[in-house]
Amino acid sequence: MPAMASRSAVLSLAEAGISPQVGAPPADVLDPSFAPSERDGLLVIDVQIDFMPGGALEVPGGTEVIPIVNALVPRFKHVVLSQDWHPPKHSSFASQHDGKSPYDEMQMPYGAQTLWPDHCVQNTPGSAFHADLAIPAGARVCRKGYRADIDSYSAFFENDRVTGTGLEAYFKELGVTRVYVVGLAYDFCVRYTCEDAAARCGTTAVLVKDATRAVGLPGSVDAAAEGLEQAGVQVVNAAELRS
């Protein structure tokens, strides 16, 4: 069954109502020779308030990725920020299921689904990108999880594994053949984005491991490592990146 395009596809900052921002100082971790080409893209996954310490769905150490992300951003011509963008009462929220708690698992029509605390609700402070994140004027925003009855971990496909976000087509139009992936969280949205890039979209996927952090549910980190290896994702730290 062919993937369906998202109605929102990939947005400019103006279309998303987001302003460029300088962000916090970058980490001094990259080799000076690292110079991505026009066929490379940087995919920054869900660096949003609700995933930061004190947020509704806190990823331990989430703010620690930002300096490395900010070092990478100016090296790339093509930068896409994914944004979890849930409507209120989203089906993946544990609050919508009697007797269920956050991090329980239940079956949805599209398969097994982890239930989450309410988070990244559209147009709430928690859905915003972190103020320390560097957002260049030419960046694009890929929103996901905005359909009330389907969650979306991957920035390429929603959890039904059929509905596309528009990101695959966007990168193909640009001629991008390799994507570097950073952000939150390693064991869910980063993992599935990388796997889809490598196994479904036919691009080379490079996960910058020290620019990610994990939610860390029981078994989730080991499962992510196994899935990434099986998909052929390259896993490196930022200091190891070379052109």
Short mmCIF file of the C-alpha atoms (twelve columns), coordinates in Angstrom:
data_MODEL
# 
_entry.id   MODEL 
# 
loop_
_atom_site.group_PDB 
_atom_site.id 
_atom_site.type_symbol 
_atom_site.label_atom_id 
_atom_site.label_alt_id 
_atom_site.label_comp_id 
_atom_site.label_asym_id 
_atom_site.label_seq_id 
_atom_site.Cartn_x 
_atom_site.Cartn_y 
_atom_site.Cartn_z 
_atom_site.pdbx_PDB_model_num 
ATOM 1   C CA . MET A 1   0.000  0.000  0.000  1 
ATOM 2   C CA . PRO A 2   1.588  3.356  -0.987 1 
ATOM 3   C CA . ALA A 3   2.393  5.893  1.699  1 
ATOM 4   C CA . MET A 4   -0.018 8.787  1.971  1 
ATOM 5   C CA . ALA A 5   1.333  12.313 2.047  1 
ATOM 6   C CA . SER A 6   0.695  14.457 5.096  1 
ATOM 7   C CA . ARG A 7   -1.582 17.421 4.639  1 
ATOM 8   C CA . SER A 8   0.944  19.615 6.451  1 
ATOM 9   C CA . ALA A 9   4.026  18.210 4.707  1 
ATOM 10  C CA . VAL A 10  7.133  20.215 5.582  1 
ATOM 11  C CA . LEU A 11  6.679  23.834 6.631  1 
ATOM 12  C CA . SER A 12  8.828  26.937 6.433  1 
ATOM 13  C CA . LEU A 13  9.390  28.715 9.742  1 
ATOM 14  C CA . ALA A 14  6.910  31.399 8.681  1 
ATOM 15  C CA . GLU A 15  4.273  28.795 7.863  1 
ATOM 16  C CA . ALA A 16  4.834  27.169 11.255 1 
ATOM 17  C CA . GLY A 17  4.720  30.492 13.112 1 
ATOM 18  C CA . ILE A 18  8.257  30.037 14.426 1 
ATOM 19  C CA . SER A 19  11.015 32.662 14.479 1 
ATOM 20  C CA . PRO A 20  14.691 31.967 13.829 1 
ATOM 21  C CA . GLN A 21  16.850 32.015 16.944 1 
ATOM 22  C CA . VAL A 22  20.567 32.062 17.637 1 
ATOM 23  C CA . GLY A 23  20.415 29.619 20.519 1 
ATOM 24  C CA . ALA A 24  23.053 28.807 23.107 1 
ATOM 25  C CA . PRO A 25  26.787 28.661 22.329 1 
ATOM 26  C CA . PRO A 26  27.761 25.501 20.431 1 
ATOM 27  C CA . ALA A 27  29.977 22.776 21.793 1 
ATOM 28  C CA . ASP A 28  33.506 22.683 20.433 1 
ATOM 29  C CA . VAL A 29  33.400 19.048 19.374 1 
ATOM 30  C CA . LEU A 30  33.439 18.887 15.580 1 
ATOM 31  C CA . ASP A 31  36.478 18.207 13.448 1 
ATOM 32  C CA . PRO A 32  37.185 21.336 11.366 1 
ATOM 33  C CA . SER A 33  37.253 19.197 8.214  1 
ATOM 34  C CA . PHE A 34  33.640 18.072 8.639  1 
ATOM 35  C CA . ALA A 35  31.851 19.794 5.760  1 
ATOM 36  C CA . PRO A 36  28.502 18.268 4.722  1 
ATOM 37  C CA . SER A 37  27.552 18.578 1.065  1 
ATOM 38  C CA . GLU A 38  24.300 19.714 -0.538 1 
ATOM 39  C CA . ARG A 39  23.238 16.075 -0.607 1 
ATOM 40  C CA . ASP A 40  23.366 15.894 3.201  1 
ATOM 41  C CA . GLY A 41  20.553 16.867 5.546  1 
ATOM 42  C CA . LEU A 42  20.415 17.429 9.304  1 
ATOM 43  C CA . LEU A 43  17.291 16.138 11.039 1 
ATOM 44  C CA . VAL A 44  16.773 17.530 14.552 1 
ATOM 45  C CA . ILE A 45  14.193 15.428 16.375 1 
ATOM 46  C CA . ASP A 46  11.767 16.929 18.910 1 
ATOM 47  C CA . VAL A 47  14.011 19.301 20.874 1 
ATOM 48  C CA . GLN A 48  10.910 20.638 22.647 1 
ATOM 49  C CA . ILE A 49  10.172 21.941 26.134 1 
ATOM 50  C CA . ASP A 50  8.039  18.983 27.196 1 
ATOM 51  C CA . PHE A 51  10.947 16.579 26.609 1 
ATOM 52  C CA . MET A 52  13.364 18.615 28.726 1 
ATOM 53  C CA . PRO A 53  14.026 18.314 32.471 1 
ATOM 54  C CA . GLY A 54  10.864 19.376 34.267 1 
ATOM 55  C CA . GLY A 55  8.751  18.829 31.151 1 
ATOM 56  C CA . ALA A 56  5.626  16.725 30.847 1 
ATOM 57  C CA . LEU A 57  7.541  13.803 29.300 1 
ATOM 58  C CA . GLU A 58  11.028 14.409 30.597 1 
ATOM 59  C CA . VAL A 59  13.954 12.791 28.806 1 
ATOM 60  C CA . PRO A 60  16.807 12.613 31.330 1 
ATOM 61  C CA . GLY A 61  19.661 14.835 30.211 1 
ATOM 62  C CA . GLY A 62  17.630 16.274 27.347 1 
ATOM 63  C CA . THR A 63  19.229 19.720 27.459 1 
ATOM 64  C CA . GLU A 64  22.678 18.143 27.111 1 
ATOM 65  C CA . VAL A 65  22.124 17.493 23.406 1 
ATOM 66  C CA . ILE A 66  21.599 21.156 22.541 1 
ATOM 67  C CA . PRO A 67  25.230 22.395 22.408 1 
ATOM 68  C CA . ILE A 68  26.182 19.558 20.049 1 
ATOM 69  C CA . VAL A 69  23.113 20.143 17.882 1 
ATOM 70  C CA . ASN A 70  24.006 23.841 17.738 1 
ATOM 71  C CA . ALA A 71  27.507 22.964 16.572 1 
ATOM 72  C CA . LEU A 72  26.080 20.880 13.737 1 
ATOM 73  C CA . VAL A 73  23.344 23.245 12.530 1 
ATOM 74  C CA . PRO A 74  25.550 25.841 10.751 1 
ATOM 75  C CA . ARG A 75  27.450 23.107 8.896  1 
ATOM 76  C CA . PHE A 76  24.334 22.071 6.934  1 
ATOM 77  C CA . LYS A 77  22.439 23.743 4.129  1 
ATOM 78  C CA . HIS A 78  19.364 21.555 4.738  1 
ATOM 79  C CA . VAL A 79  18.082 21.534 8.333  1 
ATOM 80  C CA . VAL A 80  14.712 20.060 9.307  1 
ATOM 81  C CA . LEU A 81  13.280 20.207 12.823 1 
ATOM 82  C CA . SER A 82  10.662 17.608 13.670 1 
ATOM 83  C CA . GLN A 83  7.982  18.740 16.095 1 
ATOM 84  C CA . ASP A 84  5.631  16.542 18.086 1 
ATOM 85  C CA . TRP A 85  2.292  18.304 17.550 1 
ATOM 86  C CA . HIS A 86  -0.539 16.517 19.322 1 
ATOM 87  C CA . PRO A 87  -4.148 17.668 19.564 1 
ATOM 88  C CA . PRO A 88  -5.712 17.628 23.028 1 
ATOM 89  C CA . LYS A 89  -7.000 14.188 24.001 1 
ATOM 90  C CA . HIS A 90  -4.650 12.403 21.628 1 
ATOM 91  C CA . SER A 91  -5.151 8.631  21.599 1 
ATOM 92  C CA . SER A 92  -1.566 8.006  22.758 1 
ATOM 93  C CA . PHE A 93  -2.180 9.863  26.029 1 
ATOM 94  C CA . ALA A 94  -2.748 7.553  28.994 1 
ATOM 95  C CA . SER A 95  -5.298 10.081 30.306 1 
ATOM 96  C CA . GLN A 96  -7.656 9.034  27.490 1 
ATOM 97  C CA . HIS A 97  -7.861 5.374  28.570 1 
ATOM 98  C CA . ASP A 98  -9.605 4.290  31.757 1 
ATOM 99  C CA . GLY A 99  -7.391 2.278  34.071 1 
ATOM 100 C CA . LYS A 100 -4.214 3.031  32.125 1 
ATOM 101 C CA . SER A 101 -1.109 4.824  33.333 1 
ATOM 102 C CA . PRO A 102 1.731  6.542  31.479 1 
ATOM 103 C CA . TYR A 103 4.179  4.035  29.971 1 
ATOM 104 C CA . ASP A 104 1.614  1.218  29.877 1 
ATOM 105 C CA . GLU A 105 1.263  -0.478 26.510 1 
ATOM 106 C CA . MET A 106 -1.985 -1.185 24.712 1 
ATOM 107 C CA . GLN A 107 -3.115 -2.359 21.311 1 
ATOM 108 C CA . MET A 108 -4.290 0.236  18.807 1 
ATOM 109 C CA . PRO A 109 -5.777 -0.585 15.389 1 
ATOM 110 C CA . TYR A 110 -2.273 -0.134 13.954 1 
ATOM 111 C CA . GLY A 111 -0.487 -2.246 16.598 1 
ATOM 112 C CA . ALA A 112 1.155  -1.924 19.999 1 
ATOM 113 C CA . GLN A 113 1.350  1.597  21.394 1 
ATOM 114 C CA . THR A 114 3.124  2.935  24.470 1 
ATOM 115 C CA . LEU A 115 0.878  5.353  26.359 1 
ATOM 116 C CA . TRP A 116 2.386  8.670  27.378 1 
ATOM 117 C CA . PRO A 117 1.706  11.550 29.715 1 
ATOM 118 C CA . ASP A 118 -0.118 14.378 27.937 1 
ATOM 119 C CA . HIS A 119 2.666  16.255 26.125 1 
ATOM 120 C CA . CYS A 120 3.457  18.562 23.214 1 
ATOM 121 C CA . VAL A 121 -0.150 19.651 22.832 1 
ATOM 122 C CA . GLN A 122 -0.461 22.024 19.906 1 
ATOM 123 C CA . ASN A 123 0.224  25.698 20.673 1 
ATOM 124 C CA . THR A 124 1.062  25.080 24.338 1 
ATOM 125 C CA . PRO A 125 4.388  26.179 25.867 1 
ATOM 126 C CA . GLY A 126 5.502  22.562 26.119 1 
ATOM 127 C CA . SER A 127 5.215  22.057 22.367 1 
ATOM 128 C CA . ALA A 128 7.673  24.872 21.598 1 
ATOM 129 C CA . PHE A 129 11.280 24.309 20.628 1 
ATOM 130 C CA . HIS A 130 13.740 24.956 23.447 1 
ATOM 131 C CA . ALA A 131 14.955 28.558 23.577 1 
ATOM 132 C CA . ASP A 132 18.602 27.409 23.506 1 
ATOM 133 C CA . LEU A 133 18.184 25.509 20.232 1 
ATOM 134 C CA . ALA A 134 19.752 27.199 17.202 1 
ATOM 135 C CA . ILE A 135 17.100 27.623 14.501 1 
ATOM 136 C CA . PRO A 136 18.427 29.084 11.232 1 
ATOM 137 C CA . ALA A 137 16.165 31.145 9.011  1 
ATOM 138 C CA . GLY A 138 16.206 28.528 6.273  1 
ATOM 139 C CA . ALA A 139 15.202 25.618 8.506  1 
ATOM 140 C CA . ARG A 140 12.022 23.653 7.858  1 
ATOM 141 C CA . VAL A 141 9.586  22.121 10.351 1 
ATOM 142 C CA . CYS A 142 8.090  18.650 10.014 1 
ATOM 143 C CA . ARG A 143 5.102  18.211 12.326 1 
ATOM 144 C CA . LYS A 144 4.027  14.742 13.400 1 
ATOM 145 C CA . GLY A 145 1.474  13.115 15.658 1 
ATOM 146 C CA . TYR A 146 -1.204 15.671 14.849 1 
ATOM 147 C CA . ARG A 147 -3.788 13.079 13.814 1 
ATOM 148 C CA . ALA A 148 -5.834 12.306 16.933 1 
ATOM 149 C CA . ASP A 149 -5.965 8.537  16.428 1 
ATOM 150 C CA . ILE A 150 -2.365 7.770  15.341 1 
ATOM 151 C CA . ASP A 151 0.879  8.471  17.167 1 
ATOM 152 C CA . SER A 152 4.058  9.215  15.267 1 
ATOM 153 C CA . TYR A 153 7.566  8.380  16.429 1 
ATOM 154 C CA . SER A 154 9.358  8.566  13.084 1 
ATOM 155 C CA . ALA A 155 9.682  11.886 11.305 1 
ATOM 156 C CA . PHE A 156 9.017  10.014 8.048  1 
ATOM 157 C CA . PHE A 157 5.988  7.802  8.818  1 
ATOM 158 C CA . GLU A 158 3.340  7.705  11.488 1 
ATOM 159 C CA . ASN A 159 2.934  4.631  13.673 1 
ATOM 160 C CA . ASP A 160 0.501  2.951  11.300 1 
ATOM 161 C CA . ARG A 161 3.611  2.613  9.063  1 
ATOM 162 C CA . VAL A 162 1.545  3.816  6.090  1 
ATOM 163 C CA . THR A 163 0.854  7.521  6.584  1 
ATOM 164 C CA . GLY A 164 3.766  9.672  5.468  1 
ATOM 165 C CA . THR A 165 4.669  13.052 6.933  1 
ATOM 166 C CA . GLY A 166 5.927  14.523 3.653  1 
ATOM 167 C CA . LEU A 167 9.551  14.482 4.769  1 
ATOM 168 C CA . GLU A 168 10.656 11.687 2.450  1 
ATOM 169 C CA . ALA A 169 9.364  13.581 -0.593 1 
ATOM 170 C CA . TYR A 170 10.905 16.837 0.632  1 
ATOM 171 C CA . PHE A 171 14.372 15.332 0.917  1 
ATOM 172 C CA . LYS A 172 14.043 13.611 -2.449 1 
ATOM 173 C CA . GLU A 173 13.155 16.918 -4.106 1 
ATOM 174 C CA . LEU A 174 16.321 18.427 -2.653 1 
ATOM 175 C CA . GLY A 175 18.447 15.481 -3.756 1 
ATOM 176 C CA . VAL A 176 19.381 14.616 -0.165 1 
ATOM 177 C CA . THR A 177 20.831 11.107 -0.005 1 
ATOM 178 C CA . ARG A 178 22.284 11.109 3.515  1 
ATOM 179 C CA . VAL A 179 20.684 12.306 6.734  1 
ATOM 180 C CA . TYR A 180 22.338 12.989 10.059 1 
ATOM 181 C CA . VAL A 181 19.931 12.535 12.969 1 
ATOM 182 C CA . VAL A 182 20.097 14.122 16.426 1 
ATOM 183 C CA . GLY A 183 17.649 14.947 19.212 1 
ATOM 184 C CA . LEU A 184 15.110 13.204 21.431 1 
ATOM 185 C CA . ALA A 185 14.534 10.541 22.306 1 
ATOM 186 C CA . TYR A 186 17.110 7.972  21.253 1 
ATOM 187 C CA . ASP A 187 14.984 4.916  22.000 1 
ATOM 188 C CA . PHE A 188 11.783 6.106  20.314 1 
ATOM 189 C CA . CYS A 189 11.541 8.997  17.853 1 
ATOM 190 C CA . VAL A 190 15.237 9.115  16.982 1 
ATOM 191 C CA . ARG A 191 15.414 5.345  16.585 1 
ATOM 192 C CA . TYR A 192 12.412 5.027  14.277 1 
ATOM 193 C CA . THR A 193 13.391 8.061  12.230 1 
ATOM 194 C CA . CYS A 194 16.814 6.555  11.581 1 
ATOM 195 C CA . GLU A 195 15.398 3.130  10.776 1 
ATOM 196 C CA . ASP A 196 12.921 4.569  8.285  1 
ATOM 197 C CA . ALA A 197 15.564 6.732  6.634  1 
ATOM 198 C CA . ALA A 198 17.840 3.747  6.107  1 
ATOM 199 C CA . ALA A 199 15.420 0.871  5.512  1 
ATOM 200 C CA . ARG A 200 12.403 2.520  3.887  1 
ATOM 201 C CA . CYS A 201 13.571 5.766  2.273  1 
ATOM 202 C CA . GLY A 202 16.801 4.507  0.734  1 
ATOM 203 C CA . THR A 203 19.017 7.167  2.297  1 
ATOM 204 C CA . THR A 204 22.171 6.739  4.304  1 
ATOM 205 C CA . ALA A 205 21.333 7.399  7.958  1 
ATOM 206 C CA . VAL A 206 23.933 8.616  10.447 1 
ATOM 207 C CA . LEU A 207 22.936 8.808  14.105 1 
ATOM 208 C CA . VAL A 208 25.079 11.211 16.122 1 
ATOM 209 C CA . LYS A 209 24.856 9.281  19.376 1 
ATOM 210 C CA . ASP A 210 26.146 11.908 21.812 1 
ATOM 211 C CA . ALA A 211 23.558 14.353 20.455 1 
ATOM 212 C CA . THR A 212 20.728 12.110 21.680 1 
ATOM 213 C CA . ARG A 213 19.334 10.988 25.025 1 
ATOM 214 C CA . ALA A 214 16.935 8.152  25.863 1 
ATOM 215 C CA . VAL A 215 13.621 7.926  27.705 1 
ATOM 216 C CA . GLY A 216 14.918 4.650  29.104 1 
ATOM 217 C CA . LEU A 217 11.868 2.450  29.520 1 
ATOM 218 C CA . PRO A 218 12.598 -1.194 30.411 1 
ATOM 219 C CA . GLY A 219 14.373 -2.778 27.439 1 
ATOM 220 C CA . SER A 220 13.929 0.250  25.164 1 
ATOM 221 C CA . VAL A 221 17.590 1.231  24.840 1 
ATOM 222 C CA . ASP A 222 18.727 -2.306 23.988 1 
ATOM 223 C CA . ALA A 223 15.867 -2.679 21.500 1 
ATOM 224 C CA . ALA A 224 16.864 0.600  19.858 1 
ATOM 225 C CA . ALA A 225 20.486 -0.464 19.481 1 
ATOM 226 C CA . GLU A 226 19.408 -3.752 17.910 1 
ATOM 227 C CA . GLY A 227 16.922 -2.106 15.556 1 
ATOM 228 C CA . LEU A 228 19.418 0.508  14.408 1 
ATOM 229 C CA . GLU A 229 22.025 -2.161 13.680 1 
ATOM 230 C CA . GLN A 230 19.559 -4.286 11.731 1 
ATOM 231 C CA . ALA A 231 18.501 -1.271 9.634  1 
ATOM 232 C CA . GLY A 232 22.097 -0.453 8.755  1 
ATOM 233 C CA . VAL A 233 22.198 2.899  10.541 1 
ATOM 234 C CA . GLN A 234 25.670 4.327  11.097 1 
ATOM 235 C CA . VAL A 235 26.168 5.311  14.755 1 
ATOM 236 C CA . VAL A 236 28.984 7.735  15.608 1 
ATOM 237 C CA . ASN A 237 29.790 10.495 18.087 1 
ATOM 238 C CA . ALA A 238 30.099 14.077 16.933 1 
ATOM 239 C CA . ALA A 239 33.890 14.203 17.209 1 
ATOM 240 C CA . GLU A 240 34.138 11.233 14.830 1 
ATOM 241 C CA . LEU A 241 32.248 12.915 11.978 1 
ATOM 242 C CA . ARG A 242 34.197 13.362 8.760  1 
ATOM 243 C CA . SER A 243 33.125 14.470 5.310  1 
# 
